PDB file of C-alpha atoms in Angstrom:
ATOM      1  CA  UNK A 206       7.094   1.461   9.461  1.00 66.00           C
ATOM      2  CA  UNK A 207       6.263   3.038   6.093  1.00 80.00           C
ATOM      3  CA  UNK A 208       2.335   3.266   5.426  1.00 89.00           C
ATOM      4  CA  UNK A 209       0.837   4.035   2.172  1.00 94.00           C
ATOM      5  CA  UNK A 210      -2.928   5.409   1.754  1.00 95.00           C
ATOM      6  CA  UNK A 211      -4.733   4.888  -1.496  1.00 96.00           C
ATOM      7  CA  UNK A 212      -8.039   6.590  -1.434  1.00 96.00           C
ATOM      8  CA  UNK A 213     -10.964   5.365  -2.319  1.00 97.00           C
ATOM      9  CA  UNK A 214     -10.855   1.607  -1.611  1.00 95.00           C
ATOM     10  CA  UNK A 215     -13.427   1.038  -3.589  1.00 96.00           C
ATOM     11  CA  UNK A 216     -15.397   3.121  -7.065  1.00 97.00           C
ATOM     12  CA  UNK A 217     -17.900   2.185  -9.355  1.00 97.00           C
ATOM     13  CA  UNK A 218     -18.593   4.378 -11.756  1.00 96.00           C
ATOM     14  CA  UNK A 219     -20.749   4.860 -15.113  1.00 96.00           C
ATOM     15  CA  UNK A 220     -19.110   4.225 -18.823  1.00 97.00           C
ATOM     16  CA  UNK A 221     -17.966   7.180 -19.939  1.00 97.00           C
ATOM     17  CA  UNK A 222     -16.631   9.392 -16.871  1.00 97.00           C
ATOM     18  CA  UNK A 223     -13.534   9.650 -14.991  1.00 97.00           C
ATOM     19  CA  UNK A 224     -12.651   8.466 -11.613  1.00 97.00           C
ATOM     20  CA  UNK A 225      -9.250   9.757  -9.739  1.00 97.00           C
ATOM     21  CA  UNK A 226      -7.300   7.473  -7.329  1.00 98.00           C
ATOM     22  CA  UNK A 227      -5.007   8.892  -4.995  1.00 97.00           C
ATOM     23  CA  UNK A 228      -1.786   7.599  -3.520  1.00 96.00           C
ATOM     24  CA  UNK A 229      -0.514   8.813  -0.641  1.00 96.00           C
ATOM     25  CA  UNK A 230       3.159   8.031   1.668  1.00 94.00           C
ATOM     26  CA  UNK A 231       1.895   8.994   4.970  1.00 93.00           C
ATOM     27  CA  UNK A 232       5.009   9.001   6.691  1.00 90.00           C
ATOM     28  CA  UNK A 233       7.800   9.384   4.280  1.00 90.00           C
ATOM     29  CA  UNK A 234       8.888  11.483   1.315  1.00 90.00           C
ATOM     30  CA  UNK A 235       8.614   9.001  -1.739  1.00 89.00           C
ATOM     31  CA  UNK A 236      10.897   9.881  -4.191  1.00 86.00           C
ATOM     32  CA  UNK A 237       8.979   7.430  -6.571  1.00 91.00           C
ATOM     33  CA  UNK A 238       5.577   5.814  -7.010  1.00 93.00           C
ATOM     34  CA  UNK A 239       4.381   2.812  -9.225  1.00 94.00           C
ATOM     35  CA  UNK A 240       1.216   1.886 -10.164  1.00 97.00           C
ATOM     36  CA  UNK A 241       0.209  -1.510 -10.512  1.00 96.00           C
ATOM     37  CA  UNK A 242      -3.064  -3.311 -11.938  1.00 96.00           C
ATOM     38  CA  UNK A 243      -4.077  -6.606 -11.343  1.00 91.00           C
ATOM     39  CA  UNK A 244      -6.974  -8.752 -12.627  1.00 85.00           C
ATOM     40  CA  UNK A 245      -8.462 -11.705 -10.273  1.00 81.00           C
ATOM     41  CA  UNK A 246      -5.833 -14.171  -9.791  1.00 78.00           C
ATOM     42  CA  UNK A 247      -3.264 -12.919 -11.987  1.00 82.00           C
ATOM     43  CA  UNK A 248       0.224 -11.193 -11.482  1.00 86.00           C
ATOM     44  CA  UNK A 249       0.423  -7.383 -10.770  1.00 91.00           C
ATOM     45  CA  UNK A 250       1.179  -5.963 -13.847  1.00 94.00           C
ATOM     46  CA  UNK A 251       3.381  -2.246 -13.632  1.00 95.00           C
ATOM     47  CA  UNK A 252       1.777   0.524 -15.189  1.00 96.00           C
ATOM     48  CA  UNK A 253       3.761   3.730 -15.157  1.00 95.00           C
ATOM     49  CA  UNK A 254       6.644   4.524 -12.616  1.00 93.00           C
ATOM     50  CA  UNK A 255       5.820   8.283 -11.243  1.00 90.00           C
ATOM     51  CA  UNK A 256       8.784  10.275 -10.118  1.00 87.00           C
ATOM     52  CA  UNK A 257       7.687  13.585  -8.233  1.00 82.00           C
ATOM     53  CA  UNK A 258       8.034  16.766 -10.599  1.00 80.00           C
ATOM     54  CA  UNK A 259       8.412  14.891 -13.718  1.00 83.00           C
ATOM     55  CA  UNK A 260       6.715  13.289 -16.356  1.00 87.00           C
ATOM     56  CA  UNK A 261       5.613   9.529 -15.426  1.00 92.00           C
ATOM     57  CA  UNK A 262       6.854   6.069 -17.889  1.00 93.00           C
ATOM     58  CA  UNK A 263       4.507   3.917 -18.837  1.00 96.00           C
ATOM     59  CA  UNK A 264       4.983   0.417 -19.725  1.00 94.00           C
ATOM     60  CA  UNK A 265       4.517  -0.552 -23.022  1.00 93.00           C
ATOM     61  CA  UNK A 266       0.973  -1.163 -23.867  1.00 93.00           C
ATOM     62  CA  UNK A 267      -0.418   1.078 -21.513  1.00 95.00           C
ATOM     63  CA  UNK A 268      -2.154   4.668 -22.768  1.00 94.00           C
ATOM     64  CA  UNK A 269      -0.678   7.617 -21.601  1.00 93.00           C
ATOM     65  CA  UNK A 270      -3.820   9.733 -22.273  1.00 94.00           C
ATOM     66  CA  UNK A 271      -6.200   7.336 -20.421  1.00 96.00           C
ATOM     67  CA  UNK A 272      -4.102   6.902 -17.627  1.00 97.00           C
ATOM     68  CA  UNK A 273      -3.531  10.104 -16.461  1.00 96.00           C
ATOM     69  CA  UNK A 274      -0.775   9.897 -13.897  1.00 94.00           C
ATOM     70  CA  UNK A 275       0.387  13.022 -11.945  1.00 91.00           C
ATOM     71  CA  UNK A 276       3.024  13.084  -8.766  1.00 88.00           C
ATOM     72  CA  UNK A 277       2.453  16.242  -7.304  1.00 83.00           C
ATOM     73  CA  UNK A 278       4.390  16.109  -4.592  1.00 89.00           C
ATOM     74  CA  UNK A 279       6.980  13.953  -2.365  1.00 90.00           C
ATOM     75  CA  UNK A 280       4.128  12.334  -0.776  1.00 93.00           C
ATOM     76  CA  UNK A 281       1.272  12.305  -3.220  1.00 94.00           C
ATOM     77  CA  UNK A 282       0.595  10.444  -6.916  1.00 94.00           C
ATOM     78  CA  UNK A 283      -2.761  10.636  -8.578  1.00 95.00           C
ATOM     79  CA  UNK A 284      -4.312   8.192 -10.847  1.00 97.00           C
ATOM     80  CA  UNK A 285      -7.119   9.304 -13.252  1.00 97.00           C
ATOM     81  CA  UNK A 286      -8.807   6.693 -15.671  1.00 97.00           C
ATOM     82  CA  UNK A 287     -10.348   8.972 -17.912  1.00 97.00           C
ATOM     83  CA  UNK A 288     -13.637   7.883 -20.357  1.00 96.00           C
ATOM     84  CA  UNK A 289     -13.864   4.578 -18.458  1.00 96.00           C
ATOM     85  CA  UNK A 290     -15.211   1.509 -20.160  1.00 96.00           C
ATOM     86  CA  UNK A 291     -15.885  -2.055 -18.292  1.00 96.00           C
ATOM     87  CA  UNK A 292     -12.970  -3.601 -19.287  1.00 95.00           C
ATOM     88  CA  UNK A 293     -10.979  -0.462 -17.040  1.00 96.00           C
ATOM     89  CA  UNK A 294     -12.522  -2.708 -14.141  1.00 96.00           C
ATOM     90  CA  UNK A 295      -9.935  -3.907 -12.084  1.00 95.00           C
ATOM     91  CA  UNK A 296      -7.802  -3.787  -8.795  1.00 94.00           C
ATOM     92  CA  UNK A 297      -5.315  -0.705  -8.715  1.00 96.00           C
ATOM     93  CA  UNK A 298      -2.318  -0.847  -6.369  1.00 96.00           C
ATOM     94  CA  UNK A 299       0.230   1.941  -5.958  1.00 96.00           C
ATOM     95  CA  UNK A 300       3.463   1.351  -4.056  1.00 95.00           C
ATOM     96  CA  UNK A 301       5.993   4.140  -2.958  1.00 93.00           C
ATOM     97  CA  UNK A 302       9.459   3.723  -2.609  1.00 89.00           C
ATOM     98  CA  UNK A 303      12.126   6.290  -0.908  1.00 84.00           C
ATOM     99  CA  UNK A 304      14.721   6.255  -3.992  1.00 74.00           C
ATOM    100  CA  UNK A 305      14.453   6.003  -7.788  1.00 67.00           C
ATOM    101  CA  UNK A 306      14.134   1.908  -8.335  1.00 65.00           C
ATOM    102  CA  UNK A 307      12.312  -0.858  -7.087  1.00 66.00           C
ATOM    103  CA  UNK A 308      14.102  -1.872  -3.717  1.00 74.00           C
ATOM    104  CA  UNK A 309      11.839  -1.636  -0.660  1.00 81.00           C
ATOM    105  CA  UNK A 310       8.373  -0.877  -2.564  1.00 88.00           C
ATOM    106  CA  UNK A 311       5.793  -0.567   0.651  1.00 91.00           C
ATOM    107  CA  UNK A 312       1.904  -0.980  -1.062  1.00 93.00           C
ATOM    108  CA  UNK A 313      -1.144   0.532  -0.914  1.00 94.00           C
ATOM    109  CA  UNK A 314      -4.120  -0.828   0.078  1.00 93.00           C
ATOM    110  CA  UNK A 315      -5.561  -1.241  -3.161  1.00 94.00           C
ATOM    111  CA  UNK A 316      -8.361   0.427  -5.047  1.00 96.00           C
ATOM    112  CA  UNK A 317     -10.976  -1.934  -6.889  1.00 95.00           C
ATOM    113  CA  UNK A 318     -12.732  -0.153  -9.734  1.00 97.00           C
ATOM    114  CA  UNK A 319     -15.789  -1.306 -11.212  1.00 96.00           C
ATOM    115  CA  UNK A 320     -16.967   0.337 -14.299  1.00 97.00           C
ATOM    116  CA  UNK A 321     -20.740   0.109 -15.403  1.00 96.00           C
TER     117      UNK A 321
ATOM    118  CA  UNK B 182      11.704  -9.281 -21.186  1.00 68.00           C
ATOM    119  CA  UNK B 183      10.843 -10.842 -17.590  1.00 83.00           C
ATOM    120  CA  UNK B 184      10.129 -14.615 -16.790  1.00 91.00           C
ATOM    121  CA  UNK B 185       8.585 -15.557 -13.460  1.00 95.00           C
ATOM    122  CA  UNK B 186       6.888 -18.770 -12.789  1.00 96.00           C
ATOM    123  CA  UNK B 187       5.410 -20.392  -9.969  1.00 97.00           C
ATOM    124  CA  UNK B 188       2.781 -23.231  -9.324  1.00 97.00           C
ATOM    125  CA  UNK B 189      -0.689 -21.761  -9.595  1.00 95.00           C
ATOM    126  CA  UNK B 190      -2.504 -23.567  -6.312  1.00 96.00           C
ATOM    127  CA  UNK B 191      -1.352 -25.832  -3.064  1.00 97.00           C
ATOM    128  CA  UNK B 192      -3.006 -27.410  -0.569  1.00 97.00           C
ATOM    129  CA  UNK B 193      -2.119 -28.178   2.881  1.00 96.00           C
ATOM    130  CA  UNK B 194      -2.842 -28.868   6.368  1.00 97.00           C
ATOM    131  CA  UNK B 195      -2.442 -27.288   9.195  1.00 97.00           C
ATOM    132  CA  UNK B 196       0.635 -27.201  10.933  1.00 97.00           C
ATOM    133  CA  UNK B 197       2.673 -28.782   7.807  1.00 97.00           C
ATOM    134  CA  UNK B 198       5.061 -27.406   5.752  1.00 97.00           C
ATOM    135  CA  UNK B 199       4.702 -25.662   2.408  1.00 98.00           C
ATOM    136  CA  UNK B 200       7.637 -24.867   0.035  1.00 98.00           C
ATOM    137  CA  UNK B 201       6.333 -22.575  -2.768  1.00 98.00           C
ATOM    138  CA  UNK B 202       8.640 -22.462  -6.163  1.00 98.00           C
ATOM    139  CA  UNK B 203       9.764 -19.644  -8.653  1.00 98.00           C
ATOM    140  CA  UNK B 204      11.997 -20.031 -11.624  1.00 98.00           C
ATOM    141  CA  UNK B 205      12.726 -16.832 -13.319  1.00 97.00           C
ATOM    142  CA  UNK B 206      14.856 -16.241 -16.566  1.00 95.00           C
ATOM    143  CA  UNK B 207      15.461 -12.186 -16.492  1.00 91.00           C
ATOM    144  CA  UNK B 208      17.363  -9.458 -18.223  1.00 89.00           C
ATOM    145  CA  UNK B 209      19.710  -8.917 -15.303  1.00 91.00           C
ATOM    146  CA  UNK B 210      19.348  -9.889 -11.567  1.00 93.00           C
ATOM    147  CA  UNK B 211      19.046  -7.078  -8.506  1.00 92.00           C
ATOM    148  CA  UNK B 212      17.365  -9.049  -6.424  1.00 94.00           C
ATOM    149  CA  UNK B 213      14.054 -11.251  -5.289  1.00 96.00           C
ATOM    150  CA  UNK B 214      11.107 -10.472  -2.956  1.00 95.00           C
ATOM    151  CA  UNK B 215       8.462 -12.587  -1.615  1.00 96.00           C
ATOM    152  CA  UNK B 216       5.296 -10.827  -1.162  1.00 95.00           C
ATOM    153  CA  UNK B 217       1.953 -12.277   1.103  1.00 96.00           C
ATOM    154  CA  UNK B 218      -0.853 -11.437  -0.704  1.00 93.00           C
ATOM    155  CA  UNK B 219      -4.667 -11.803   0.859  1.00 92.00           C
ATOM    156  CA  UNK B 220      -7.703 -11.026  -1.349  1.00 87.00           C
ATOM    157  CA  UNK B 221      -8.560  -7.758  -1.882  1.00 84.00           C
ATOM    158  CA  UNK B 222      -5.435  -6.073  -0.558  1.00 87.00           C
ATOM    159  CA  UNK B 223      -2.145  -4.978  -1.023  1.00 85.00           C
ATOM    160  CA  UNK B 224       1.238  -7.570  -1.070  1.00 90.00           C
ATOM    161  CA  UNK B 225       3.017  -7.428   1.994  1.00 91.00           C
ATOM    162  CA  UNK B 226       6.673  -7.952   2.250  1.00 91.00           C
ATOM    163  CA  UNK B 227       7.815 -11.216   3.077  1.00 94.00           C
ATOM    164  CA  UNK B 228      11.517 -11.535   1.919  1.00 94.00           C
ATOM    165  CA  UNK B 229      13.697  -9.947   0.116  1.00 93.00           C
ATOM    166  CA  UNK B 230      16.963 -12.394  -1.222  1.00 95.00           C
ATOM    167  CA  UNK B 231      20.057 -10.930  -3.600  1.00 94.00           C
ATOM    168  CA  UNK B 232      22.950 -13.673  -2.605  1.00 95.00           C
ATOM    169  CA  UNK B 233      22.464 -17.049  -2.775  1.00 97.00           C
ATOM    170  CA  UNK B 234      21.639 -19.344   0.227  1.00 97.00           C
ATOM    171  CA  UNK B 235      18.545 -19.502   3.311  1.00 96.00           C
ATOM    172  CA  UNK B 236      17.366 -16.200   4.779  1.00 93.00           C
ATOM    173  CA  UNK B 237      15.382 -17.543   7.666  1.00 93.00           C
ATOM    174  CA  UNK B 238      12.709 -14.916   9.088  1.00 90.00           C
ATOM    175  CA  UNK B 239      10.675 -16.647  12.108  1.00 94.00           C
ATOM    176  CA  UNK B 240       7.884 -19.595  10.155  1.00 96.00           C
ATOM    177  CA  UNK B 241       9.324 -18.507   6.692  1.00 96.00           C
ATOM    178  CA  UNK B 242      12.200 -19.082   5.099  1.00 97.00           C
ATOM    179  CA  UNK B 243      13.538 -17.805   1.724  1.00 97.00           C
ATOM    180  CA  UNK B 244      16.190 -19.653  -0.560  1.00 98.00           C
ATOM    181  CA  UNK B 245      17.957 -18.462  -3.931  1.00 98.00           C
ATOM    182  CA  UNK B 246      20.160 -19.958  -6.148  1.00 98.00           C
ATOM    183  CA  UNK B 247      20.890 -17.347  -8.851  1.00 97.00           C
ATOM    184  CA  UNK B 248      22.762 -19.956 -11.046  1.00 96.00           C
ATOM    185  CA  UNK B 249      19.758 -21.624 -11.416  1.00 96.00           C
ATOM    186  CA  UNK B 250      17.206 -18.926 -11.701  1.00 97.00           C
ATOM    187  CA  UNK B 251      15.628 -20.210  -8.735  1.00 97.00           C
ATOM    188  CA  UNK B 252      14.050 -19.494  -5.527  1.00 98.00           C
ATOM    189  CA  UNK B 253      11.869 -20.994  -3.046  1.00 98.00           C
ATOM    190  CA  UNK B 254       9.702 -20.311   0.003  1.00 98.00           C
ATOM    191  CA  UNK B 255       8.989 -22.525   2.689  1.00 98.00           C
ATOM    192  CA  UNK B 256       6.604 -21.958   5.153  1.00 97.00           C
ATOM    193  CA  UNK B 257       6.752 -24.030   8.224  1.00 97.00           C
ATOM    194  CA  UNK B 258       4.029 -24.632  10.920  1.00 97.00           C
ATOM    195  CA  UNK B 259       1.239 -23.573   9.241  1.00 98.00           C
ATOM    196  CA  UNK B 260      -1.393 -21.586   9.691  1.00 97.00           C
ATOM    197  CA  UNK B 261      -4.919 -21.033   8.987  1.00 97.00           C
ATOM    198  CA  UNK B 262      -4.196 -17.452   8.837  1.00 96.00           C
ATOM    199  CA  UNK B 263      -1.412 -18.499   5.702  1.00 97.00           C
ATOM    200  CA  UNK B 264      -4.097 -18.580   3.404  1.00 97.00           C
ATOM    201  CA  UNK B 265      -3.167 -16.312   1.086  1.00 97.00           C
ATOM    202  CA  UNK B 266      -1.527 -15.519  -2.139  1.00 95.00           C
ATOM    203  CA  UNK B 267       2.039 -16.003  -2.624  1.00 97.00           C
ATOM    204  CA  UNK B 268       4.185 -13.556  -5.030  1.00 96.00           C
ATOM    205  CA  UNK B 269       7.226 -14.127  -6.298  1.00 97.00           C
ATOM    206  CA  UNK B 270       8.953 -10.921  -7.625  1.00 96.00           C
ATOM    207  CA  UNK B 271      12.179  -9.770  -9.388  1.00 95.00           C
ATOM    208  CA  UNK B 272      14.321  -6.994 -10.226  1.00 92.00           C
ATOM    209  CA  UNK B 273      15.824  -6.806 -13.430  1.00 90.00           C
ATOM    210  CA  UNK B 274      18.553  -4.810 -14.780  1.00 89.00           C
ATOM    211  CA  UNK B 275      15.542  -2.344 -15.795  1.00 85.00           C
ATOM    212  CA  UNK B 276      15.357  -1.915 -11.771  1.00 84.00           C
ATOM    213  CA  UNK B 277      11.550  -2.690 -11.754  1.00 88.00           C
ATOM    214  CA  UNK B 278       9.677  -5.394  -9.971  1.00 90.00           C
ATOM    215  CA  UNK B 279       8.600  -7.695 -12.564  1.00 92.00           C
ATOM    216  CA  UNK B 280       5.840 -10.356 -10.892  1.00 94.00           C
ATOM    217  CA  UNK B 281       4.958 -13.822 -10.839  1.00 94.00           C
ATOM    218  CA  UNK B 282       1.319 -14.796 -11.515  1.00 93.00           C
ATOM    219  CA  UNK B 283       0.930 -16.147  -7.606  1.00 94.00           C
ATOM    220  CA  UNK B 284       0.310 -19.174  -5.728  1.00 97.00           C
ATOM    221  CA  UNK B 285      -2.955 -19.409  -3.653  1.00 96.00           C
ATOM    222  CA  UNK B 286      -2.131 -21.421  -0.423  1.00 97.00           C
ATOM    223  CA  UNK B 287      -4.922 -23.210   1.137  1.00 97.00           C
ATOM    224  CA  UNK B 288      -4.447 -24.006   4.452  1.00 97.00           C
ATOM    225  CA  UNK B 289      -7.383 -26.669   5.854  1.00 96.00           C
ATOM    226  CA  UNK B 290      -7.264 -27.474   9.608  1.00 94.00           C
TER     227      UNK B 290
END
């Protein structure tokens, strides 16, 4: 099967810095990542879609410059939530999929961020 | 924009039968997933329907009737274990998942 890493599973960290979450495909070449967030008993919400060696989309709503998202290679996507404030608290999931859309997403674990 | 809901709790017992339902209204139609969804970790894949009609997979079964915007899952013989989170999911014509807020399953022996 296809297994996806995030690392760490879990961060707290103080107002103010910046805390990196990585996504990794650990036995397949993903062609494109998403990032998800999700508050407590509400619906993922997409993020940004990361393609590897360009630029990532964001979804509406959702800053560019705080969410720094970069997809180095086929097989890894980094998250950084730069300046974090408390309401940056929540559950991060990235998903990797083998071609350009949506079809056949396999998840991360999931990285819950708690912001002091 | 994207649509997707489904009831927000059920209860059942164990060894019943739960049939979980999404209605969706979407800017184009590529497909549907059902996702398992325990707390504190990623969805896992459940189903995955783009034609109308049953896909049966073991305990679960997935329906969709596109005319209708709607789906269901049924889960059959439950489970303790099926205590979980239930996502309903589609793809629109923007080719992204778009999700439904969940249904928590509670399964109680």
């Amino acid at each position: 099967g296809a297994v996806v890493s995030q690392h760490p599973s879990r961060v707290i960290c103080k107002s103010g810095t910046s805390v990196k979450i990585e996504c990794r495909s650990l036995d397949f070449q993903a062609t494109t990542m998403f990032w998800y967030r999700q508050f407590p008993k509400k619906s993922l919400m997409l993020m940004a879609t990361s393609n590897e060696g360009s630029k990532a989309t964001y979804e509406q709503g959702v800053e560019k410059d705080k969410f720094l998202i970069n997809h180095a290679s086929l097989t890894l996507s980094t998250l950084t939530v730069t300046s974090a404030h408390p309401e940056d608290s929540s559950f991060y999931i990235c998903s990797a999929t083998r071609d350009r859309v949506a079809y056949e997403q396999y998840f991360g674990p999931g990285t819950r961020l708690t912001v002091t | 924009g994207q649509n997707i809901d489904q009831p927000t709790e059920m209860t059942a017992t164990e060894g019943a039968i739960v049939q979980i339902n999404c209605t969706y209204q979407t800017s184009g139609f590529n497909g549907l997933f059902w996702y398992q969804q325990h707390a504190g970790e990623a969805p896992t894949f459940l189903s995955y329907n783009v034609l109308d009609g049953l896909e049966e997979k073991g305990r679960f079964s997935s329906f969709l009737s596109r005319s209708k915007g709607y789906s269901y899952l049924l889960l059959k013989e439950l489970q303790m274990k099926d205590s979980a989170s239930y996502l309903c999911a589609v793809i629109g014509d923007d080719y992204k998942l778009s999700f439904g807020a969940g249904t928590t399953v509670t399964v109680r022996a």
